[in-house]
PDB file of C-alpha atoms in Angstrom:
ATOM      1  CA  MET A   1     -21.969 -18.029  11.125  1.00 36.00           C
ATOM      2  CA  SER A   2     -19.171 -15.492  11.397  1.00 48.00           C
ATOM      3  CA  ASN A   3     -18.044 -13.705   8.231  1.00 56.00           C
ATOM      4  CA  ILE A   4     -14.682 -12.784   9.796  1.00 47.00           C
ATOM      5  CA  ALA A   5     -12.153 -15.272   8.457  1.00 44.00           C
ATOM      6  CA  ILE A   6      -8.940 -13.841   9.969  1.00 46.00           C
ATOM      7  CA  VAL A   7      -7.968 -11.023  12.328  1.00 52.00           C
ATOM      8  CA  ILE A   8      -4.445  -9.763  11.565  1.00 52.00           C
ATOM      9  CA  GLU A   9      -2.487  -7.787  14.149  1.00 61.00           C
ATOM     10  CA  GLU A  10      -0.016  -5.163  12.957  1.00 57.00           C
ATOM     11  CA  ARG A  11       3.561  -6.417  13.369  1.00 53.00           C
ATOM     12  CA  ALA A  12       6.783  -4.402  13.617  1.00 49.00           C
ATOM     13  CA  ALA A  13       9.066  -4.609  10.583  1.00 47.00           C
ATOM     14  CA  ASP A  14      12.436  -2.965   9.912  1.00 43.00           C
ATOM     15  CA  ILE A  15      12.772  -1.311   6.488  1.00 36.00           C
ATOM     16  CA  GLY A  16      16.162   0.286   7.116  1.00 44.00           C
ATOM     17  CA  ASN A  17      16.232   3.398   9.251  1.00 39.00           C
ATOM     18  CA  PHE A  18      12.492   3.085   9.947  1.00 37.00           C
ATOM     19  CA  LEU A  19      10.316   0.676  11.880  1.00 39.00           C
ATOM     20  CA  VAL A  20       6.896   0.217  10.293  1.00 39.00           C
ATOM     21  CA  GLY A  21       3.799  -1.801  11.067  1.00 46.00           C
ATOM     22  CA  ARG A  22       3.640  -4.684   8.604  1.00 55.00           C
ATOM     23  CA  LEU A  23       0.064  -5.637   7.696  1.00 61.00           C
ATOM     24  CA  LEU A  24       0.501  -7.760   4.576  1.00 58.00           C
ATOM     25  CA  PRO A  25       1.755 -10.305   3.693  1.00 61.00           C
ATOM     26  CA  PHE A  26       0.700 -12.473   6.644  1.00 61.00           C
ATOM     27  CA  ARG A  27       1.422 -16.170   7.013  1.00 62.00           C
ATOM     28  CA  GLN A  28      -2.274 -17.089   6.950  1.00 63.00           C
ATOM     29  CA  LYS A  29      -3.236 -14.619   4.240  1.00 70.00           C
ATOM     30  CA  ARG A  30      -0.581 -13.642   1.722  1.00 79.00           C
ATOM     31  CA  MET A  31      -2.818 -11.447  -0.455  1.00 88.00           C
ATOM     32  CA  VAL A  32      -6.247  -9.776  -0.349  1.00 90.00           C
ATOM     33  CA  GLY A  33      -7.431  -9.458  -3.930  1.00 94.00           C
ATOM     34  CA  PRO A  34      -4.433  -7.955  -5.788  1.00 96.00           C
ATOM     35  CA  PHE A  35      -3.096  -6.265  -2.598  1.00 96.00           C
ATOM     36  CA  ILE A  36       0.145  -8.040  -1.740  1.00 94.00           C
ATOM     37  CA  PHE A  37       1.932  -5.724   0.712  1.00 90.00           C
ATOM     38  CA  ILE A  38       0.802  -3.015   3.171  1.00 87.00           C
ATOM     39  CA  ASP A  39       3.006  -1.090   5.604  1.00 86.00           C
ATOM     40  CA  HIS A  40       1.701   1.412   8.155  1.00 84.00           C
ATOM     41  CA  MET A  41       4.321   4.151   8.651  1.00 84.00           C
ATOM     42  CA  GLY A  42       4.334   6.039  11.934  1.00 77.00           C
ATOM     43  CA  PRO A  43       3.029   8.155  13.395  1.00 79.00           C
ATOM     44  CA  GLU A  44       6.709   9.013  13.730  1.00 77.00           C
ATOM     45  CA  THR A  45       8.314  12.238  14.952  1.00 79.00           C
ATOM     46  CA  ILE A  46      11.031  13.033  12.415  1.00 76.00           C
ATOM     47  CA  SER A  47      14.103  15.077  13.295  1.00 75.00           C
ATOM     48  CA  GLU A  48      17.829  14.899  12.654  1.00 74.00           C
ATOM     49  CA  PRO A  49      19.260  12.299  12.133  1.00 75.00           C
ATOM     50  CA  GLN A  50      16.117  10.171  11.619  1.00 78.00           C
ATOM     51  CA  PHE A  51      15.071  11.657   8.301  1.00 86.00           C
ATOM     52  CA  MET A  52      13.532   9.349   5.729  1.00 88.00           C
ATOM     53  CA  ASP A  53      16.352   8.568   3.333  1.00 91.00           C
ATOM     54  CA  ILE A  54      15.427   5.482   1.362  1.00 92.00           C
ATOM     55  CA  ALA A  55      17.992   5.466  -1.432  1.00 95.00           C
ATOM     56  CA  PRO A  56      17.212   4.308  -4.990  1.00 97.00           C
ATOM     57  CA  HIS A  57      15.847   0.773  -5.070  1.00 97.00           C
ATOM     58  CA  PRO A  58      14.078  -1.279  -7.753  1.00 98.00           C
ATOM     59  CA  HIS A  59      10.638  -2.811  -8.269  1.00 98.00           C
ATOM     60  CA  ILE A  60       9.091  -5.143 -10.820  1.00 98.00           C
ATOM     61  CA  GLY A  61       5.634  -6.675 -11.291  1.00 98.00           C
ATOM     62  CA  LEU A  62       3.629  -4.274  -9.129  1.00 98.00           C
ATOM     63  CA  SER A  63       2.241  -0.798  -8.579  1.00 98.00           C
ATOM     64  CA  THR A  64       3.193   1.127  -5.444  1.00 98.00           C
ATOM     65  CA  LEU A  65       0.617   3.349  -3.729  1.00 98.00           C
ATOM     66  CA  THR A  66       1.699   5.884  -1.112  1.00 97.00           C
ATOM     67  CA  TYR A  67      -0.986   7.676   0.913  1.00 97.00           C
ATOM     68  CA  LEU A  68       0.034  10.014   3.746  1.00 97.00           C
ATOM     69  CA  PHE A  69      -1.953  11.211   6.762  1.00 96.00           C
ATOM     70  CA  GLU A  70       0.809  13.542   8.011  1.00 95.00           C
ATOM     71  CA  GLY A  71       4.177  14.759   6.786  1.00 94.00           C
ATOM     72  CA  SER A  72       5.782  14.738   3.362  1.00 96.00           C
ATOM     73  CA  ILE A  73       7.990  12.513   1.193  1.00 96.00           C
ATOM     74  CA  MET A  74       9.992  13.516  -1.883  1.00 97.00           C
ATOM     75  CA  HIS A  75       9.575  10.881  -4.581  1.00 98.00           C
ATOM     76  CA  ARG A  76      12.126  10.590  -7.396  1.00 98.00           C
ATOM     77  CA  ASP A  77      12.157   7.827 -10.000  1.00 98.00           C
ATOM     78  CA  SER A  78      14.023   6.583 -13.043  1.00 98.00           C
ATOM     79  CA  LEU A  79      11.248   7.938 -15.309  1.00 98.00           C
ATOM     80  CA  GLY A  80      12.394  11.448 -14.354  1.00 98.00           C
ATOM     81  CA  ASN A  81       9.549  12.271 -11.956  1.00 98.00           C
ATOM     82  CA  GLU A  82      10.270  14.395  -8.887  1.00 98.00           C
ATOM     83  CA  VAL A  83       7.115  14.901  -6.819  1.00 98.00           C
ATOM     84  CA  GLU A  84       6.468  15.833  -3.203  1.00 98.00           C
ATOM     85  CA  ILE A  85       3.856  13.564  -1.645  1.00 98.00           C
ATOM     86  CA  LYS A  86       1.592  15.427   0.785  1.00 97.00           C
ATOM     87  CA  PRO A  87      -1.289  14.201   2.960  1.00 97.00           C
ATOM     88  CA  GLY A  88      -4.372  13.114   1.029  1.00 97.00           C
ATOM     89  CA  ALA A  89      -2.649  12.772  -2.342  1.00 98.00           C
ATOM     90  CA  VAL A  90      -2.065   9.433  -4.087  1.00 98.00           C
ATOM     91  CA  ASN A  91       1.357   8.540  -5.454  1.00 98.00           C
ATOM     92  CA  TRP A  92       0.922   5.642  -7.903  1.00 98.00           C
ATOM     93  CA  MET A  93       4.005   4.183  -9.574  1.00 98.00           C
ATOM     94  CA  THR A  94       3.700   1.118 -11.793  1.00 98.00           C
ATOM     95  CA  ALA A  95       6.962  -0.803 -12.029  1.00 98.00           C
ATOM     96  CA  GLY A  96       6.055  -3.296 -14.745  1.00 98.00           C
ATOM     97  CA  LYS A  97       9.297  -4.694 -16.192  1.00 98.00           C
ATOM     98  CA  GLY A  98      11.398  -2.490 -13.928  1.00 98.00           C
ATOM     99  CA  VAL A  99      11.672   0.931 -12.307  1.00 98.00           C
ATOM    100  CA  THR A 100      13.929   2.533  -9.688  1.00 98.00           C
ATOM    101  CA  HIS A 101      12.881   5.173  -7.150  1.00 98.00           C
ATOM    102  CA  SER A 102      13.939   6.902  -3.941  1.00 97.00           C
ATOM    103  CA  GLU A 103      11.929   8.299  -1.026  1.00 96.00           C
ATOM    104  CA  ARG A 104      13.428  11.053   1.096  1.00 95.00           C
ATOM    105  CA  THR A 105      12.487  13.820   3.520  1.00 93.00           C
ATOM    106  CA  PRO A 106      12.196  17.091   1.540  1.00 95.00           C
ATOM    107  CA  ASP A 107      15.048  19.538   2.079  1.00 93.00           C
ATOM    108  CA  TYR A 108      12.831  22.237   3.623  1.00 93.00           C
ATOM    109  CA  LEU A 109      11.691  19.841   6.387  1.00 93.00           C
ATOM    110  CA  ARG A 110      15.209  18.844   7.417  1.00 91.00           C
ATOM    111  CA  SER A 111      15.577  21.907   9.626  1.00 90.00           C
ATOM    112  CA  ILE A 112      12.402  21.286  11.645  1.00 90.00           C
ATOM    113  CA  THR A 113      10.833  18.489  13.652  1.00 90.00           C
ATOM    114  CA  HIS A 114       7.737  17.086  11.965  1.00 89.00           C
ATOM    115  CA  LYS A 115       5.460  14.037  11.851  1.00 90.00           C
ATOM    116  CA  LEU A 116       5.375  11.290   9.236  1.00 92.00           C
ATOM    117  CA  HIS A 117       2.376   8.986   9.066  1.00 91.00           C
ATOM    118  CA  GLY A 118       0.822   7.035   6.221  1.00 94.00           C
ATOM    119  CA  LEU A 119       0.333   3.821   4.270  1.00 93.00           C
ATOM    120  CA  GLN A 120       2.642   2.252   1.704  1.00 93.00           C
ATOM    121  CA  ILE A 121       0.970  -0.383  -0.437  1.00 94.00           C
ATOM    122  CA  TRP A 122       1.930  -2.765  -3.232  1.00 96.00           C
ATOM    123  CA  VAL A 123      -0.666  -3.935  -5.729  1.00 98.00           C
ATOM    124  CA  ALA A 124       0.396  -6.900  -7.858  1.00 98.00           C
ATOM    125  CA  LEU A 125      -0.065  -6.647 -11.619  1.00 98.00           C
ATOM    126  CA  PRO A 126      -2.023  -9.180 -13.687  1.00 98.00           C
ATOM    127  CA  LYS A 127       0.263 -11.806 -15.230  1.00 98.00           C
ATOM    128  CA  ASP A 128      -0.082 -10.425 -18.759  1.00 98.00           C
ATOM    129  CA  LEU A 129       1.003  -6.949 -17.577  1.00 98.00           C
ATOM    130  CA  GLU A 130       3.951  -7.896 -15.379  1.00 98.00           C
ATOM    131  CA  GLN A 131       6.372  -6.860 -18.145  1.00 97.00           C
ATOM    132  CA  MET A 132       4.565  -3.650 -19.135  1.00 98.00           C
ATOM    133  CA  GLU A 133       6.380  -0.348 -19.515  1.00 98.00           C
ATOM    134  CA  PRO A 134       6.677   1.486 -16.167  1.00 98.00           C
ATOM    135  CA  ASN A 135       4.646   4.649 -15.575  1.00 98.00           C
ATOM    136  CA  PHE A 136       3.808   7.155 -12.851  1.00 98.00           C
ATOM    137  CA  VAL A 137       0.698   9.124 -11.845  1.00 98.00           C
ATOM    138  CA  HIS A 138       0.221  11.591  -8.988  1.00 98.00           C
ATOM    139  CA  ILE A 139      -3.367  12.410  -7.976  1.00 97.00           C
ATOM    140  CA  GLU A 140      -4.029  15.345  -5.638  1.00 96.00           C
ATOM    141  CA  GLU A 141      -6.610  15.007  -2.859  1.00 95.00           C
ATOM    142  CA  PRO A 142      -9.371  17.143  -4.500  1.00 95.00           C
ATOM    143  CA  GLN A 143      -9.359  14.832  -7.530  1.00 96.00           C
ATOM    144  CA  LEU A 144     -10.361  11.774  -5.470  1.00 97.00           C
ATOM    145  CA  PRO A 145     -14.085  10.923  -5.330  1.00 97.00           C
ATOM    146  CA  HIS A 146     -15.580  11.713  -1.928  1.00 96.00           C
ATOM    147  CA  TRP A 147     -19.090  11.722  -0.514  1.00 95.00           C
ATOM    148  CA  SER A 148     -20.951  11.734   2.810  1.00 94.00           C
ATOM    149  CA  GLU A 149     -23.884   9.662   4.027  1.00 91.00           C
ATOM    150  CA  ASP A 150     -25.533   9.902   7.466  1.00 88.00           C
ATOM    151  CA  GLY A 151     -22.520  11.364   9.268  1.00 91.00           C
ATOM    152  CA  VAL A 152     -19.974   9.127   7.536  1.00 95.00           C
ATOM    153  CA  ASN A 153     -17.388  10.513   5.105  1.00 96.00           C
ATOM    154  CA  TYR A 154     -16.099   8.325   2.283  1.00 96.00           C
ATOM    155  CA  ARG A 155     -13.111   8.811  -0.016  1.00 97.00           C
ATOM    156  CA  LEU A 156     -12.256   6.433  -2.860  1.00 97.00           C
ATOM    157  CA  ILE A 157      -8.457   6.363  -2.971  1.00 98.00           C
ATOM    158  CA  ALA A 158      -8.139   3.852  -5.805  1.00 98.00           C
ATOM    159  CA  GLY A 159     -10.304   1.587  -7.904  1.00 97.00           C
ATOM    160  CA  GLU A 160     -14.028   1.486  -8.409  1.00 94.00           C
ATOM    161  CA  ILE A 161     -17.058   0.904  -6.216  1.00 91.00           C
ATOM    162  CA  ASN A 162     -20.733   1.366  -7.016  1.00 88.00           C
ATOM    163  CA  ASN A 163     -20.939   4.487  -9.247  1.00 89.00           C
ATOM    164  CA  HIS A 164     -17.647   5.978  -7.989  1.00 94.00           C
ATOM    165  CA  ARG A 165     -14.314   5.631  -9.778  1.00 96.00           C
ATOM    166  CA  SER A 166     -10.894   6.987  -8.813  1.00 97.00           C
ATOM    167  CA  GLU A 167      -8.604   8.524 -11.453  1.00 96.00           C
ATOM    168  CA  VAL A 168      -5.773   6.286 -10.236  1.00 97.00           C
ATOM    169  CA  PRO A 169      -5.114   4.005 -13.276  1.00 97.00           C
ATOM    170  CA  VAL A 170      -5.407   0.527 -11.758  1.00 98.00           C
ATOM    171  CA  TYR A 171      -4.913  -2.628 -13.836  1.00 98.00           C
ATOM    172  CA  SER A 172      -7.367  -5.049 -12.258  1.00 98.00           C
ATOM    173  CA  PRO A 173     -10.723  -4.752 -10.425  1.00 97.00           C
ATOM    174  CA  LEU A 174      -9.991  -3.380  -6.941  1.00 97.00           C
ATOM    175  CA  TYR A 175     -10.942  -0.765  -4.333  1.00 96.00           C
ATOM    176  CA  LEU A 176      -9.283   1.172  -1.520  1.00 97.00           C
ATOM    177  CA  ILE A 177     -11.805   3.223   0.459  1.00 97.00           C
ATOM    178  CA  GLU A 178     -11.264   5.625   3.346  1.00 97.00           C
ATOM    179  CA  ILE A 179     -14.161   5.835   5.833  1.00 96.00           C
ATOM    180  CA  LYS A 180     -14.297   8.410   8.635  1.00 97.00           C
ATOM    181  CA  ALA A 181     -17.252   8.608  11.020  1.00 96.00           C
ATOM    182  CA  ASP A 182     -18.535  11.795  12.650  1.00 94.00           C
ATOM    183  CA  LYS A 183     -21.060   9.773  14.668  1.00 94.00           C
ATOM    184  CA  ASP A 184     -21.815   6.166  15.583  1.00 93.00           C
ATOM    185  CA  SER A 185     -23.026   4.504  12.391  1.00 93.00           C
ATOM    186  CA  LEU A 186     -23.859   1.204  10.731  1.00 92.00           C
ATOM    187  CA  ILE A 187     -21.834   0.651   7.557  1.00 90.00           C
ATOM    188  CA  LYS A 188     -23.330  -1.585   4.873  1.00 88.00           C
ATOM    189  CA  LEU A 189     -21.067  -1.888   1.855  1.00 84.00           C
ATOM    190  CA  GLY A 190     -21.406  -5.557   1.004  1.00 77.00           C
ATOM    191  CA  GLU A 191     -23.636  -5.102  -2.018  1.00 82.00           C
ATOM    192  CA  HIS A 192     -21.003  -2.828  -3.579  1.00 87.00           C
ATOM    193  CA  LEU A 193     -17.893  -4.907  -2.797  1.00 90.00           C
ATOM    194  CA  TYR A 194     -16.472  -7.740  -4.883  1.00 91.00           C
ATOM    195  CA  GLY A 195     -13.737 -10.338  -4.732  1.00 92.00           C
ATOM    196  CA  GLU A 196     -11.809 -10.496  -1.455  1.00 88.00           C
ATOM    197  CA  SER A 197     -12.050  -7.743   1.154  1.00 87.00           C
ATOM    198  CA  GLY A 198     -10.079  -6.528   4.161  1.00 86.00           C
ATOM    199  CA  LEU A 199     -10.771  -3.769   6.704  1.00 85.00           C
ATOM    200  CA  TYR A 200      -7.917  -1.924   8.441  1.00 88.00           C
ATOM    201  CA  ILE A 201      -8.697   0.109  11.569  1.00 88.00           C
ATOM    202  CA  LEU A 202      -6.475   3.186  11.851  1.00 92.00           C
ATOM    203  CA  HIS A 203      -8.251   5.003  14.693  1.00 90.00           C
ATOM    204  CA  GLY A 204     -11.231   4.237  16.894  1.00 93.00           C
ATOM    205  CA  SER A 205     -13.211   1.030  17.100  1.00 91.00           C
ATOM    206  CA  VAL A 206     -15.392  -1.244  15.007  1.00 87.00           C
ATOM    207  CA  HIS A 207     -18.076  -3.656  16.206  1.00 85.00           C
ATOM    208  CA  ALA A 208     -18.771  -6.697  14.062  1.00 80.00           C
ATOM    209  CA  GLU A 209     -20.610  -9.914  14.875  1.00 74.00           C
ATOM    210  CA  GLY A 210     -20.690  -9.262  18.609  1.00 79.00           C
ATOM    211  CA  GLN A 211     -16.988  -8.387  18.902  1.00 79.00           C
ATOM    212  CA  GLU A 212     -15.113  -5.110  19.252  1.00 84.00           C
ATOM    213  CA  PHE A 213     -11.937  -4.446  17.272  1.00 83.00           C
ATOM    214  CA  GLY A 214      -9.486  -1.575  17.652  1.00 84.00           C
ATOM    215  CA  PRO A 215      -6.565   0.211  16.002  1.00 85.00           C
ATOM    216  CA  LYS A 216      -3.828  -1.674  14.137  1.00 82.00           C
ATOM    217  CA  GLN A 217      -6.014  -4.653  13.301  1.00 81.00           C
ATOM    218  CA  ILE A 218      -7.086  -5.954   9.893  1.00 80.00           C
ATOM    219  CA  LEU A 219     -10.291  -7.960   9.530  1.00 81.00           C
ATOM    220  CA  ILE A 220     -10.435 -10.270   6.515  1.00 80.00           C
ATOM    221  CA  ALA A 221     -13.925 -11.161   5.330  1.00 77.00           C
ATOM    222  CA  LYS A 222     -14.893 -14.631   4.162  1.00 72.00           C
ATOM    223  CA  ASP A 223     -17.449 -13.096   1.820  1.00 76.00           C
ATOM    224  CA  ALA A 224     -17.087  -9.432   0.820  1.00 73.00           C
ATOM    225  CA  LYS A 225     -20.775  -9.263  -0.064  1.00 69.00           C
ATOM    226  CA  LEU A 226     -21.653  -9.728   3.615  1.00 66.00           C
ATOM    227  CA  CYS A 227     -19.529  -6.764   4.736  1.00 77.00           C
ATOM    228  CA  GLU A 228     -21.448  -4.967   7.514  1.00 81.00           C
ATOM    229  CA  PHE A 229     -20.147  -3.398  10.717  1.00 87.00           C
ATOM    230  CA  GLU A 230     -20.784  -0.681  13.296  1.00 91.00           C
ATOM    231  CA  ILE A 231     -18.328   2.191  13.496  1.00 92.00           C
ATOM    232  CA  LYS A 232     -17.878   4.543  16.448  1.00 93.00           C
ATOM    233  CA  ALA A 233     -17.640   8.329  16.166  1.00 95.00           C
ATOM    234  CA  GLY A 234     -14.079   9.448  15.457  1.00 95.00           C
ATOM    235  CA  THR A 235     -13.135   6.142  13.840  1.00 95.00           C
ATOM    236  CA  SER A 236     -11.114   5.918  10.609  1.00 95.00           C
ATOM    237  CA  VAL A 237     -10.979   2.666   8.644  1.00 94.00           C
ATOM    238  CA  TYR A 238      -9.698   1.582   5.238  1.00 94.00           C
ATOM    239  CA  ILE A 239     -11.432  -1.098   3.192  1.00 92.00           C
ATOM    240  CA  PHE A 240      -9.299  -2.695   0.497  1.00 92.00           C
ATOM    241  CA  GLY A 241      -9.677  -5.641  -1.831  1.00 94.00           C
ATOM    242  CA  GLY A 242     -10.780  -6.790  -5.239  1.00 95.00           C
ATOM    243  CA  GLU A 243     -10.684  -9.746  -7.575  1.00 96.00           C
ATOM    244  CA  PRO A 244      -7.904 -12.246  -6.773  1.00 95.00           C
ATOM    245  CA  PHE A 245      -5.600 -13.534  -9.503  1.00 96.00           C
ATOM    246  CA  PRO A 246      -5.804 -17.168 -10.657  1.00 96.00           C
ATOM    247  CA  GLU A 247      -2.015 -17.553 -10.328  1.00 95.00           C
ATOM    248  CA  GLN A 248       0.067 -17.389  -7.164  1.00 94.00           C
ATOM    249  CA  ARG A 249       2.583 -14.587  -6.637  1.00 95.00           C
ATOM    250  CA  TYR A 250       6.132 -14.725  -5.292  1.00 94.00           C
ATOM    251  CA  ILE A 251       8.026 -11.956  -3.468  1.00 93.00           C
ATOM    252  CA  ASP A 252      11.771 -11.485  -3.329  1.00 93.00           C
ATOM    253  CA  TRP A 253      12.790  -8.215  -1.646  1.00 93.00           C
ATOM    254  CA  ASN A 254      11.086  -5.469  -3.713  1.00 94.00           C
ATOM    255  CA  PHE A 255      10.210  -7.765  -6.602  1.00 96.00           C
ATOM    256  CA  VAL A 256       6.859  -9.451  -7.293  1.00 96.00           C
ATOM    257  CA  ALA A 257       6.247 -12.021 -10.033  1.00 97.00           C
ATOM    258  CA  SER A 258       4.150 -15.022 -10.953  1.00 96.00           C
ATOM    259  CA  ASP A 259       7.286 -17.139 -11.546  1.00 94.00           C
ATOM    260  CA  ILE A 260      10.516 -17.474  -9.593  1.00 94.00           C
ATOM    261  CA  GLU A 261      12.801 -17.206 -12.617  1.00 95.00           C
ATOM    262  CA  THR A 262      11.672 -13.612 -13.205  1.00 96.00           C
ATOM    263  CA  LEU A 263      12.668 -12.773  -9.629  1.00 95.00           C
ATOM    264  CA  LYS A 264      16.112 -14.320 -10.112  1.00 94.00           C
ATOM    265  CA  ILE A 265      16.673 -12.249 -13.268  1.00 96.00           C
ATOM    266  CA  ALA A 266      15.623  -9.035 -11.497  1.00 97.00           C
ATOM    267  CA  ARG A 267      17.928  -9.776  -8.558  1.00 96.00           C
ATOM    268  CA  ALA A 268      20.891 -10.306 -10.900  1.00 96.00           C
ATOM    269  CA  LYS A 269      20.114  -7.117 -12.835  1.00 97.00           C
ATOM    270  CA  TRP A 270      20.106  -5.011  -9.663  1.00 97.00           C
ATOM    271  CA  GLU A 271      23.336  -6.572  -8.413  1.00 96.00           C
ATOM    272  CA  GLN A 272      24.943  -5.771 -11.793  1.00 96.00           C
ATOM    273  CA  HIS A 273      23.582  -2.185 -11.782  1.00 96.00           C
ATOM    274  CA  GLN A 274      21.484  -2.801 -14.896  1.00 97.00           C
ATOM    275  CA  PHE A 275      18.300  -1.097 -13.670  1.00 97.00           C
ATOM    276  CA  PRO A 276      17.708   2.506 -14.830  1.00 97.00           C
ATOM    277  CA  GLU A 277      19.138   5.208 -12.568  1.00 97.00           C
ATOM    278  CA  VAL A 278      17.224   7.939 -10.742  1.00 98.00           C
ATOM    279  CA  PRO A 279      18.175  11.403 -12.075  1.00 97.00           C
ATOM    280  CA  GLY A 280      19.488  13.605  -9.285  1.00 92.00           C
ATOM    281  CA  ASP A 281      19.915  10.750  -6.799  1.00 95.00           C
ATOM    282  CA  ASP A 282      22.984   8.544  -7.014  1.00 89.00           C
ATOM    283  CA  GLY A 283      22.316   6.419  -3.936  1.00 91.00           C
ATOM    284  CA  TYR A 284      22.101   2.622  -4.055  1.00 94.00           C
ATOM    285  CA  ILE A 285      20.613   0.010  -1.707  1.00 94.00           C
ATOM    286  CA  PRO A 286      22.449  -3.340  -1.912  1.00 94.00           C
ATOM    287  CA  ILE A 287      20.099  -6.263  -2.353  1.00 92.00           C
ATOM    288  CA  PRO A 288      19.821  -8.431   0.782  1.00 89.00           C
ATOM    289  CA  PRO A 289      20.696 -12.124   0.486  1.00 85.00           C
ATOM    290  CA  VAL A 290      17.952 -14.665  -0.011  1.00 72.00           C
ATOM    291  CA  ASN A 291      17.184 -16.358   3.280  1.00 50.00           C
ATOM    292  CA  PRO A 292      18.366 -19.962   2.655  1.00 47.00           C
ATOM    293  CA  ALA A 293      15.776 -21.274   5.107  1.00 35.00           C
ATOM    294  CA  LEU A 294      12.926 -19.578   3.264  1.00 36.00           C
ATOM    295  CA  GLY A 295      14.064 -19.338  -0.338  1.00 44.00           C
ATOM    296  CA  GLN A 296      11.690 -17.329  -2.487  1.00 48.00           C
ATOM    297  CA  LYS A 297       8.673 -16.166  -0.514  1.00 48.00           C
ATOM    298  CA  LYS A 298       5.329 -17.153  -1.979  1.00 46.00           C
ATOM    299  CA  ALA A 299       2.485 -14.657  -1.793  1.00 49.00           C
TER     300      ALA A 299
END
């Protein structure tokens, strides 16, 4: 019996002045463990006037994780943090009851053509922490656990697996693992995984249960403990997942919550300019209207 429950194809999504590949949410699978939203950015060639200029915007009820393969983003938030995100580092911002941040091309890159490529991820917070105080952590690449086995290189971006634990301060049991193969290999991780699990193919190809899968596909496992696949040399994949929450989650724009009323309050606060401001960045993104045909989107 096949352990592959769903195969998700990357879909184009417009986030303003950028088109990204939307991976989650998907109509047949709104969440994988606590992972509620994943965008694949690029690879995009950035030059004037297509710089990344995502003005201050709010979040509640989630942690954002930015992980770049190429390029750079300047992160500023209402907590006073100003950090350049470079490839291999983890930018982890927990919104809790409310935070505002902006994401822009650094000034020194605005005079040259460069690439931007990476993942932007939202991890929903447990219900009892949805109203926690916001915080921010930046972890440089050398601080992330990494190891090699039989020609396969592993990096634990966030969470915990087996005897490895990332310094990223997550709030529920989860894992985000980077796997890069130097040679054809058989990957057996099932005994170390838990909860729900998804596999995103960035480069190369994966063989599982007699089928071949390629870039820009996500495989969702029925049972994470049966996770086993063949990976070709030069392939890069990302395994993500963890324990699902007992309650459903709703999404409205950049807000995530376990009840709709919380989303309505957050929407009104942003419209009335009641969220904290980002020091050194006075931009503002107007909140889009709720689609009357969809209402609040359930995750």
